Coordinates of C-alpha atoms in Angstrom, one line a residue:
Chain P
X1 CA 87.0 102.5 142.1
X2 CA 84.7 100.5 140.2
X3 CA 85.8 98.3 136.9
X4 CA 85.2 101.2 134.5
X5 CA 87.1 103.3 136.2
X6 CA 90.4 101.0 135.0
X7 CA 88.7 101.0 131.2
X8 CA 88.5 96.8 131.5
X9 CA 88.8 96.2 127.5
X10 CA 85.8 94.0 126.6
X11 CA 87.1 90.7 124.7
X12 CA 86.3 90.8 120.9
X13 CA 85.2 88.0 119.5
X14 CA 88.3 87.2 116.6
X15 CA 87.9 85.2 114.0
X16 CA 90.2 82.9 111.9
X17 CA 90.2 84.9 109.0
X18 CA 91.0 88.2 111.5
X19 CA 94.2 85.9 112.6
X20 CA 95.1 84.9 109.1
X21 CA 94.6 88.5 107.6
X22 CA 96.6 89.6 110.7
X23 CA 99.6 87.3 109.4
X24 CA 99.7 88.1 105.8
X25 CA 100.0 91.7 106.8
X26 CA 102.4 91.0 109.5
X27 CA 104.3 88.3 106.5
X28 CA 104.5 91.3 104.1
X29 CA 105.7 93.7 106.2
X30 CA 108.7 91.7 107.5
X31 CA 109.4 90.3 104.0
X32 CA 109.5 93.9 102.8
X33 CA 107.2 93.3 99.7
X34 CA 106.8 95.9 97.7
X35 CA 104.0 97.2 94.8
X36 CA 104.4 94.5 91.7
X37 CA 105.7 91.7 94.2
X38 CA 104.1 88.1 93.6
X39 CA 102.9 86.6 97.1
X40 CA 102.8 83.1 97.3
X41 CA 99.5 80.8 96.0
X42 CA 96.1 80.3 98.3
X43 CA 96.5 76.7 98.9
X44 CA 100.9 77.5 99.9
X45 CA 99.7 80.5 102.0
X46 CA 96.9 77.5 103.9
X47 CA 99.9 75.1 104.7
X48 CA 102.2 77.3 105.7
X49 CA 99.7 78.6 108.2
X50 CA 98.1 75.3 108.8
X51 CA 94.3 76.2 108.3
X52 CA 91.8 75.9 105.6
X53 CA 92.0 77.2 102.4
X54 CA 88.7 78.5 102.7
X55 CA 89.8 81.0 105.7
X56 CA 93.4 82.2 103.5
X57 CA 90.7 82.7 100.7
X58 CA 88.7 85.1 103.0
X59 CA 91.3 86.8 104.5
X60 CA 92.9 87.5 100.7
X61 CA 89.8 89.1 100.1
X62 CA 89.6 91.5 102.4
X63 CA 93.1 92.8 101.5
X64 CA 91.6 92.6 97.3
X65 CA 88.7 95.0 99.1
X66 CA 91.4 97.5 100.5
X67 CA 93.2 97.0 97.2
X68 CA 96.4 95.8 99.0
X69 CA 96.1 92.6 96.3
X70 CA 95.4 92.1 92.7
X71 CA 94.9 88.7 90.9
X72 CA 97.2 89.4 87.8
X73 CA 96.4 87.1 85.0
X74 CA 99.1 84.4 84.0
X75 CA 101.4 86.5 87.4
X76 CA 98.8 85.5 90.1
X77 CA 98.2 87.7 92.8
X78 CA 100.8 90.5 93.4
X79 CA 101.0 93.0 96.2
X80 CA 99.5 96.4 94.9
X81 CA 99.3 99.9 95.8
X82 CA 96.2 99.9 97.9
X83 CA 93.7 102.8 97.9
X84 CA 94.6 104.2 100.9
X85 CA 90.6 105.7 101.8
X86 CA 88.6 102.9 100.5
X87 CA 87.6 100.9 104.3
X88 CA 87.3 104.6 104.9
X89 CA 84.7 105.5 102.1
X90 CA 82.7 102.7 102.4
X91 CA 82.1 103.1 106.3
X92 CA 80.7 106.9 106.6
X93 CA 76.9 105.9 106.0
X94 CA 74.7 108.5 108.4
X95 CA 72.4 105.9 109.3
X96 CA 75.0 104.1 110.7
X97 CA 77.5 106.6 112.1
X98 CA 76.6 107.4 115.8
X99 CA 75.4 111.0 116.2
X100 CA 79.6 111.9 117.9
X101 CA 81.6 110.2 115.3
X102 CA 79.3 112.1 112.6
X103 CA 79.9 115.8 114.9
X104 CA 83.8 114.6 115.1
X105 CA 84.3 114.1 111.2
X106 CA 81.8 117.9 110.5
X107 CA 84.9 119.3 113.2
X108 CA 87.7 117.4 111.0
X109 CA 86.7 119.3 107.8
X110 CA 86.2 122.6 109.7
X111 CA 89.8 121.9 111.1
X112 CA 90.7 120.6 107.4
X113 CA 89.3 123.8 105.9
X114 CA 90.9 126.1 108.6
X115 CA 94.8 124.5 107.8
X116 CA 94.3 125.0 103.6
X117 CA 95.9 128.2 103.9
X118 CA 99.6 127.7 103.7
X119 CA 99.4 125.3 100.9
X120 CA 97.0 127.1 98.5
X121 CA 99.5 130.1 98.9
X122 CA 102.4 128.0 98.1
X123 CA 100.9 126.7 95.1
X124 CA 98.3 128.9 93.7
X125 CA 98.3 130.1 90.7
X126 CA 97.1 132.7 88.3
X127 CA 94.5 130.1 86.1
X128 CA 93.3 129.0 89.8
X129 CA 92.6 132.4 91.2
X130 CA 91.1 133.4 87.7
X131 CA 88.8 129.9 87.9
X132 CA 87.6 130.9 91.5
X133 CA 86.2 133.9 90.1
X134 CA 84.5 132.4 87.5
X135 CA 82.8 130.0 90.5
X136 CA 82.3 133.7 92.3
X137 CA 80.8 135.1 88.8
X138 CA 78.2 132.4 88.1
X139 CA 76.7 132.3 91.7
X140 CA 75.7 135.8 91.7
X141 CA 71.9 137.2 91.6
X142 CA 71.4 132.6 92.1
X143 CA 69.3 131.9 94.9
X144 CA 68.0 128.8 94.5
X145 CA 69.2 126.6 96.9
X146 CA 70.3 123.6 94.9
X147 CA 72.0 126.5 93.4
X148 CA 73.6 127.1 96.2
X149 CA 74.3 123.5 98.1
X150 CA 76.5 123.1 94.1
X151 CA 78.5 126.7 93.9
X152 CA 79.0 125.7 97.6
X153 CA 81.0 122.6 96.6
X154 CA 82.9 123.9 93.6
X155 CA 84.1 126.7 95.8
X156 CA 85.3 124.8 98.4
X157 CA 86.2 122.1 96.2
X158 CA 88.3 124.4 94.0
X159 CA 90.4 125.9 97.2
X160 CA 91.0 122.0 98.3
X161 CA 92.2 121.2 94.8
X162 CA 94.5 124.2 94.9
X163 CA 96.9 122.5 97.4
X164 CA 97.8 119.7 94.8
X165 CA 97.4 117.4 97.2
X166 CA 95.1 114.8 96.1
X167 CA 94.9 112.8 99.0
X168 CA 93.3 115.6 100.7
X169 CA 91.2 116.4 97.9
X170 CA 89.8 113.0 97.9
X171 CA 89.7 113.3 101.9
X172 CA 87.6 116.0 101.8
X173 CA 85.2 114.6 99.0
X174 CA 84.7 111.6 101.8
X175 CA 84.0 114.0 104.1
X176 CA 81.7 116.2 102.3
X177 CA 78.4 114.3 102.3
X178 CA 78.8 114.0 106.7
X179 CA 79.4 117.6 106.0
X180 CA 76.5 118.5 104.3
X181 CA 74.0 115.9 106.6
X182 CA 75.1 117.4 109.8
X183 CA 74.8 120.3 108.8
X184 CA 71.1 119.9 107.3
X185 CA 70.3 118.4 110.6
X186 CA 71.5 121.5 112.6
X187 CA 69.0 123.3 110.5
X188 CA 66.1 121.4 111.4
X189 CA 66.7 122.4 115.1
X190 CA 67.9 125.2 115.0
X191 CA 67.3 127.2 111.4
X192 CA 69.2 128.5 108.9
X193 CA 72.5 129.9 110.4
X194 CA 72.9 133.8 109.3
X195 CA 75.1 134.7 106.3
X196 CA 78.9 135.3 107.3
X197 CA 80.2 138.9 106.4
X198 CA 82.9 137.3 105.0
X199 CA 81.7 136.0 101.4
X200 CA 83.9 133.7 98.7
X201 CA 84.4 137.1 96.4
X202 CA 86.2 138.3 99.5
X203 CA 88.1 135.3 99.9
X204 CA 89.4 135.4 96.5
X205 CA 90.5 138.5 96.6
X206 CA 92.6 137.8 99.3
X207 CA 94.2 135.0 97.6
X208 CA 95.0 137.2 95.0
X209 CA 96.5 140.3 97.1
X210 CA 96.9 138.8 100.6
X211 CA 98.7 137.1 102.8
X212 CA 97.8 133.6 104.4
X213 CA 97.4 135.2 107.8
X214 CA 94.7 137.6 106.5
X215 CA 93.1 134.3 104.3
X216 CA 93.2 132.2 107.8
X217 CA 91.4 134.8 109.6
X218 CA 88.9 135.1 106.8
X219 CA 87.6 132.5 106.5
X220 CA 87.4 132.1 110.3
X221 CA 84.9 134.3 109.6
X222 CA 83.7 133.1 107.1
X223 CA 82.9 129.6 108.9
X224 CA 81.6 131.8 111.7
X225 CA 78.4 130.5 111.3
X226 CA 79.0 126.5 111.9
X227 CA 81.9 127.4 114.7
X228 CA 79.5 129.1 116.4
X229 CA 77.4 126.3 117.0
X230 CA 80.3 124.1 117.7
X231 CA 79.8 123.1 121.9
Chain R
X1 CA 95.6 113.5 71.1
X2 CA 96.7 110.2 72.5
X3 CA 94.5 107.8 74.3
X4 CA 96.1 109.1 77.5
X5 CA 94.8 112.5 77.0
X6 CA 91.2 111.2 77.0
X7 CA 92.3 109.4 80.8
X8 CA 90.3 106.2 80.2
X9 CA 89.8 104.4 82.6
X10 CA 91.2 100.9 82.6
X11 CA 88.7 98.0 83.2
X12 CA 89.0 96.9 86.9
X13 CA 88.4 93.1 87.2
X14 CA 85.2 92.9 89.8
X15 CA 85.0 89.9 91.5
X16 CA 81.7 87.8 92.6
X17 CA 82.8 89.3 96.3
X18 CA 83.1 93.0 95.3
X19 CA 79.2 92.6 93.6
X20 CA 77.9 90.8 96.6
X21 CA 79.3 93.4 98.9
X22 CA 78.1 96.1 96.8
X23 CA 74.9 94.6 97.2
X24 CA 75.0 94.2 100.6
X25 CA 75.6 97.6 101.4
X26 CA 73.1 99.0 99.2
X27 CA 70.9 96.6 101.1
X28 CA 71.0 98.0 104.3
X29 CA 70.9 101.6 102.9
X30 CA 67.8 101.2 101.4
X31 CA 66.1 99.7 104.3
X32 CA 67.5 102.4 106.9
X33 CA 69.3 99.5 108.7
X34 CA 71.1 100.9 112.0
X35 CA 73.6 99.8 114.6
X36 CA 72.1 96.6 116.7
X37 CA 69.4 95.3 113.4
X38 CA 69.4 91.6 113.2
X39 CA 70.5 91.1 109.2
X40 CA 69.1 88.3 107.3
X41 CA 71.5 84.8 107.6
X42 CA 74.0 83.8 105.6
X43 CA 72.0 81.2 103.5
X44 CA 69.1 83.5 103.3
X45 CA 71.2 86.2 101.4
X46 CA 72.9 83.6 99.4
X47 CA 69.1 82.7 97.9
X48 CA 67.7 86.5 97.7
X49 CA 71.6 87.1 95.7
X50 CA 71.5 84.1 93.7
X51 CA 74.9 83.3 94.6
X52 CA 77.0 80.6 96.5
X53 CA 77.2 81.1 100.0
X54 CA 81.3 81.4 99.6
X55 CA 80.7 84.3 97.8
X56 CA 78.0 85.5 100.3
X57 CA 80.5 84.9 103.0
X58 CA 83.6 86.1 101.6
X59 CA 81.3 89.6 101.4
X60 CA 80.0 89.4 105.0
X61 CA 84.1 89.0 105.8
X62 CA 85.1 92.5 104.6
X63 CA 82.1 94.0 106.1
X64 CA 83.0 92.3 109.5
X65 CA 86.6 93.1 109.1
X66 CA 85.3 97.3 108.8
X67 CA 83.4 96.5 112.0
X68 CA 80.2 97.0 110.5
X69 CA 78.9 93.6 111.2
X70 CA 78.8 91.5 114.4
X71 CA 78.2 88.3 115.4
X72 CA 76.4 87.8 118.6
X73 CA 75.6 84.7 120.7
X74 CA 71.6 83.7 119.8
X75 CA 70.8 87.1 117.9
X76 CA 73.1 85.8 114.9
X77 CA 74.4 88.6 112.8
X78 CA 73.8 92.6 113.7
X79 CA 75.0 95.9 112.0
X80 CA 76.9 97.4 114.2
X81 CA 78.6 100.6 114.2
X82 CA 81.7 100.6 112.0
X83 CA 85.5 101.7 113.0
X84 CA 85.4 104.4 110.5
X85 CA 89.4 104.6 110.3
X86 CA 90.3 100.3 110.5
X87 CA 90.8 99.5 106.6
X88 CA 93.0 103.3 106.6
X89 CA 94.8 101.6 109.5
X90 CA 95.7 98.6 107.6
X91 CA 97.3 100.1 104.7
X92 CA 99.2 102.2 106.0
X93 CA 102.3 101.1 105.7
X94 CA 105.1 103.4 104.4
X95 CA 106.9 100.4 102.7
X96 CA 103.8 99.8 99.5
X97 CA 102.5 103.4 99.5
X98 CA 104.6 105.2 96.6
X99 CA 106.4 108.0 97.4
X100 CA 103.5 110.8 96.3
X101 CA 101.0 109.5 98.4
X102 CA 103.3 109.3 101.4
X103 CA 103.8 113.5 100.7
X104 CA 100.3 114.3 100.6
X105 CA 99.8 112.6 104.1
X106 CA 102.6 114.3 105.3
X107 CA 100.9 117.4 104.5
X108 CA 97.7 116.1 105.2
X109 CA 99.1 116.3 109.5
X110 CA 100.4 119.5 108.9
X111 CA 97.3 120.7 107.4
X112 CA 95.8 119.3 110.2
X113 CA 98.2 121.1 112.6
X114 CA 97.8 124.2 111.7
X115 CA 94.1 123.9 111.4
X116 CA 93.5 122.7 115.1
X117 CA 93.3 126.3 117.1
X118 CA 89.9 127.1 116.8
X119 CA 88.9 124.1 118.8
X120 CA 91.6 124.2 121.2
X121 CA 91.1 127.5 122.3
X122 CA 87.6 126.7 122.5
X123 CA 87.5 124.1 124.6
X124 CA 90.9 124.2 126.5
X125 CA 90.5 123.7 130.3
X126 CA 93.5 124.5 133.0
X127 CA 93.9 121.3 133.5
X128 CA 94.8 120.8 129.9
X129 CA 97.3 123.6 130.4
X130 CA 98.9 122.6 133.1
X131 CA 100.2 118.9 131.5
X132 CA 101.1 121.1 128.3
X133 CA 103.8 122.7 130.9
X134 CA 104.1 119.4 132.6
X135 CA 105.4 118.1 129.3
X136 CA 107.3 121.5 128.6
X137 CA 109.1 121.2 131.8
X138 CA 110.4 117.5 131.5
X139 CA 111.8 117.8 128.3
X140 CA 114.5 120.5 129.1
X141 CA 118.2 119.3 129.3
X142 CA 116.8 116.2 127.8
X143 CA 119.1 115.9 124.8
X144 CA 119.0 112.2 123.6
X145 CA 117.1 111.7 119.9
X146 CA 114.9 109.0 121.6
X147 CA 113.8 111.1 124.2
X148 CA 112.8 113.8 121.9
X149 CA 110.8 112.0 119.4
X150 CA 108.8 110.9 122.7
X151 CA 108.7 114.3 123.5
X152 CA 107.2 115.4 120.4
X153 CA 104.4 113.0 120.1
X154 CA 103.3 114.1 123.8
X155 CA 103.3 117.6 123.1
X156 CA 101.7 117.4 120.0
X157 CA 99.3 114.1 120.9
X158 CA 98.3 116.7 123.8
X159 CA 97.5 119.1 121.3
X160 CA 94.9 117.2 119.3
X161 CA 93.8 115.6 122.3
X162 CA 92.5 119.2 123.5
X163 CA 90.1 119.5 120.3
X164 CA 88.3 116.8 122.5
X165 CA 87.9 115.0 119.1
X166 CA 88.4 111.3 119.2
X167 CA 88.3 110.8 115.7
X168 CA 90.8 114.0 114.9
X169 CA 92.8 112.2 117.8
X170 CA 92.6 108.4 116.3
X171 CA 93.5 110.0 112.6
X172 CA 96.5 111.9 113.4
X173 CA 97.8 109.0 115.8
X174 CA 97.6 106.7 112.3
X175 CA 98.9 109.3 110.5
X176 CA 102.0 110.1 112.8
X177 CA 104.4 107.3 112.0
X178 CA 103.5 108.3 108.1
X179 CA 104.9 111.7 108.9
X180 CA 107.8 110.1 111.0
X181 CA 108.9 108.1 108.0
X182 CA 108.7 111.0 105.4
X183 CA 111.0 113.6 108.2
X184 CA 113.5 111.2 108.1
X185 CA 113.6 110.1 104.7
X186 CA 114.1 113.8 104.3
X187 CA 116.6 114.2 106.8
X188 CA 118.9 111.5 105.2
X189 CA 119.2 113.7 102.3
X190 CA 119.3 117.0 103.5
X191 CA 120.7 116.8 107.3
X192 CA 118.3 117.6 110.0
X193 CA 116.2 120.9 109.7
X194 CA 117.4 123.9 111.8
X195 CA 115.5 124.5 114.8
X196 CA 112.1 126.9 114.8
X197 CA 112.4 129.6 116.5
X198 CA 109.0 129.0 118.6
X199 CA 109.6 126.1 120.4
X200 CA 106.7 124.3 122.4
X201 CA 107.2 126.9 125.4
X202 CA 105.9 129.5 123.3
X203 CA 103.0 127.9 122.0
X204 CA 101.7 127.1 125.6
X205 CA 102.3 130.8 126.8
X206 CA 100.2 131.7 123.8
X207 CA 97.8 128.8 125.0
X208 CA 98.0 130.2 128.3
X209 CA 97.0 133.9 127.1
X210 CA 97.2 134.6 123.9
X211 CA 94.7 134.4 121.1
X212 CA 93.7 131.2 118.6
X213 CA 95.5 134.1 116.0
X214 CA 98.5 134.6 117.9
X215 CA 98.8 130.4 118.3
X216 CA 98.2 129.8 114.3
X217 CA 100.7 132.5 113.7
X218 CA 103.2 131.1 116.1
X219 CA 102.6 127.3 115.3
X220 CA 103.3 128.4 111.6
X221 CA 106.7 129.2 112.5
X222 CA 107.2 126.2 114.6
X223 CA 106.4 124.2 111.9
X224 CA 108.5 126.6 108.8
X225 CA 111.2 123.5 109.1
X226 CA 108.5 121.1 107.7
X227 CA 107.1 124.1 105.3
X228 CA 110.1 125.2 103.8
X229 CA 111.0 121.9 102.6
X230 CA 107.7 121.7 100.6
X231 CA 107.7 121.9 96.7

């Protein structure tokens, strides 16, 4: 067997500032610090670690980035509730995605979009269902395709919003634009994927009168199109 | 109607970091920068920014932290390809996320759960089967609480692992002790949840031969413990 075969992990190059923001997590967590709690100063945090102030103020700034720290005027810097998809948000750039990790997060929203069910069922209710026919409404006899690319989103959108989860909501808004590029690419090779014969009108007719079971396998079908092109 | 009604938006203090890093992004956006590009040095940016080069490398810190910038022996800094889920990794820790947004990423897994059968049944492989009954087979007349929570993660890590999607893999693995925390929590207020009545048996049968309908119908009861104690 050759080295590969035992995965040999290659040795990442770690920085101070990796070791110090390593620490303050690590300090937090075993100190149980909660939302609202003051941490201790810059220039306490350097001595009680023993390096430069510099490195503490680098490492403190990368938990301000996740929002895991606010500088509170007069309180100084207190532990806050940090937005949990923020690393994530500013990460999913096309150009700099590889071409897997962009097919893997298109799968996630299919897989995303395919689980909806139970919760929109759970929660729906009758000023939803009558605001996705209004999306339904509007998008009829449109054919422009900027048209299209928008109804597209509020549909979808609409159903993700339905769960009343807004973590997924804001998820899915993430996702959306690696969505919509891999998409666009898979049209350049291969065309414009045919229309499903399951449409959104049908959709929200099952959320009114249906069951979840019959919504799941509608809109299998009506994803059809972009499973079937899945390898 | 009160000021809250209107949902202004409070003014969030933006540091000489967050601009820089804005910047920087935009930066490499606009100039179609992709994994393995030599960026411009430290002092360089600090002089095109008009800032000190603190600030400059307090911004290059985050960006390194997300993985999206190397440093490499000779070629001095490169973009490299990010890890898309590291600063999500970082925060999340049960203890500072308040209670709602631990719920939605509870629901976020099952979501996820029930959303996964399309790929597994489209890309499952005997082998894949086989450990699934493997993993079936060792965990009866296993009784102990520690051995079952192992037991659970196997099964279900085995699961997502048969999408043959890292990044579905890598985001449910982050988002499993989340879900862990929240069952508990539960269960010390309202006992543990009776038992499904498709237990992981049944779901590999319907692996085995049944149809990506039978398996989201069958994983929905397997999960109705989790489901019926939604709001």
């Amino acid at each position: 067997m050759g080295l590969e075969s035992y995965q040999i992990e290659k040795v990442e190059s770690v920085t101070m500032a990796d070791i110090v923001e390593k620490r303050l997590l690590d300090y937090f967590k075993k100190n149980a610090f909660k939302p609202g709690d003051a941490i201790p100063k810059e220039l306490e945090l350097a001595e009680a670690l023993q390096v430069s102030r510099n490195v503490v103020r680098e490492a403190l700034s990368r938990l301000k980035m996740l929002g895991m720290i606010e500088s509170k005027k007069k309180r100084g810097m207190v532990l806050s509730e940090p937005d949990i998809f923020g690393g994530f948000e500013r990460v999913l750039d096309p150009l700099i995605l590889e071409q897997q990790t962009l097919q893997d997060l298109f799968e996630l929203r299919m897989v995303l979009e395919m689980g909806l069910a139970d919760l929109i069922f759970r929660r729906k209710t009758d000023d939803d269902v009558a605001e996705l026919e209004r999306i339904v409404q509007k998008s009829i006899n449109q054919n422009k395709a900027s048209f299209k690319v928008k109804h597209e989103i509020a549909f979808h959108g609409k159903l993700y919003a339905m769960t009343g989860n807004t973590t997924i909501m804001r998820f899915q808004n993430l996702l959306l634009p690696i969505f919509e590029y891999v998409v666009s690419e898979e049209e350049k090779l291969y065309g414009i994927p045919p229309i499903s014969d399951v449409g959104h009108g049908d959709l929200v007719e099952i959320i009114k009168n249906g069951t979840p079971q019959e919504f799941k396998e509608a809109m299998r079908i009506h994803l059809s199109p972009h499973f079937d092109r899945l390898s």
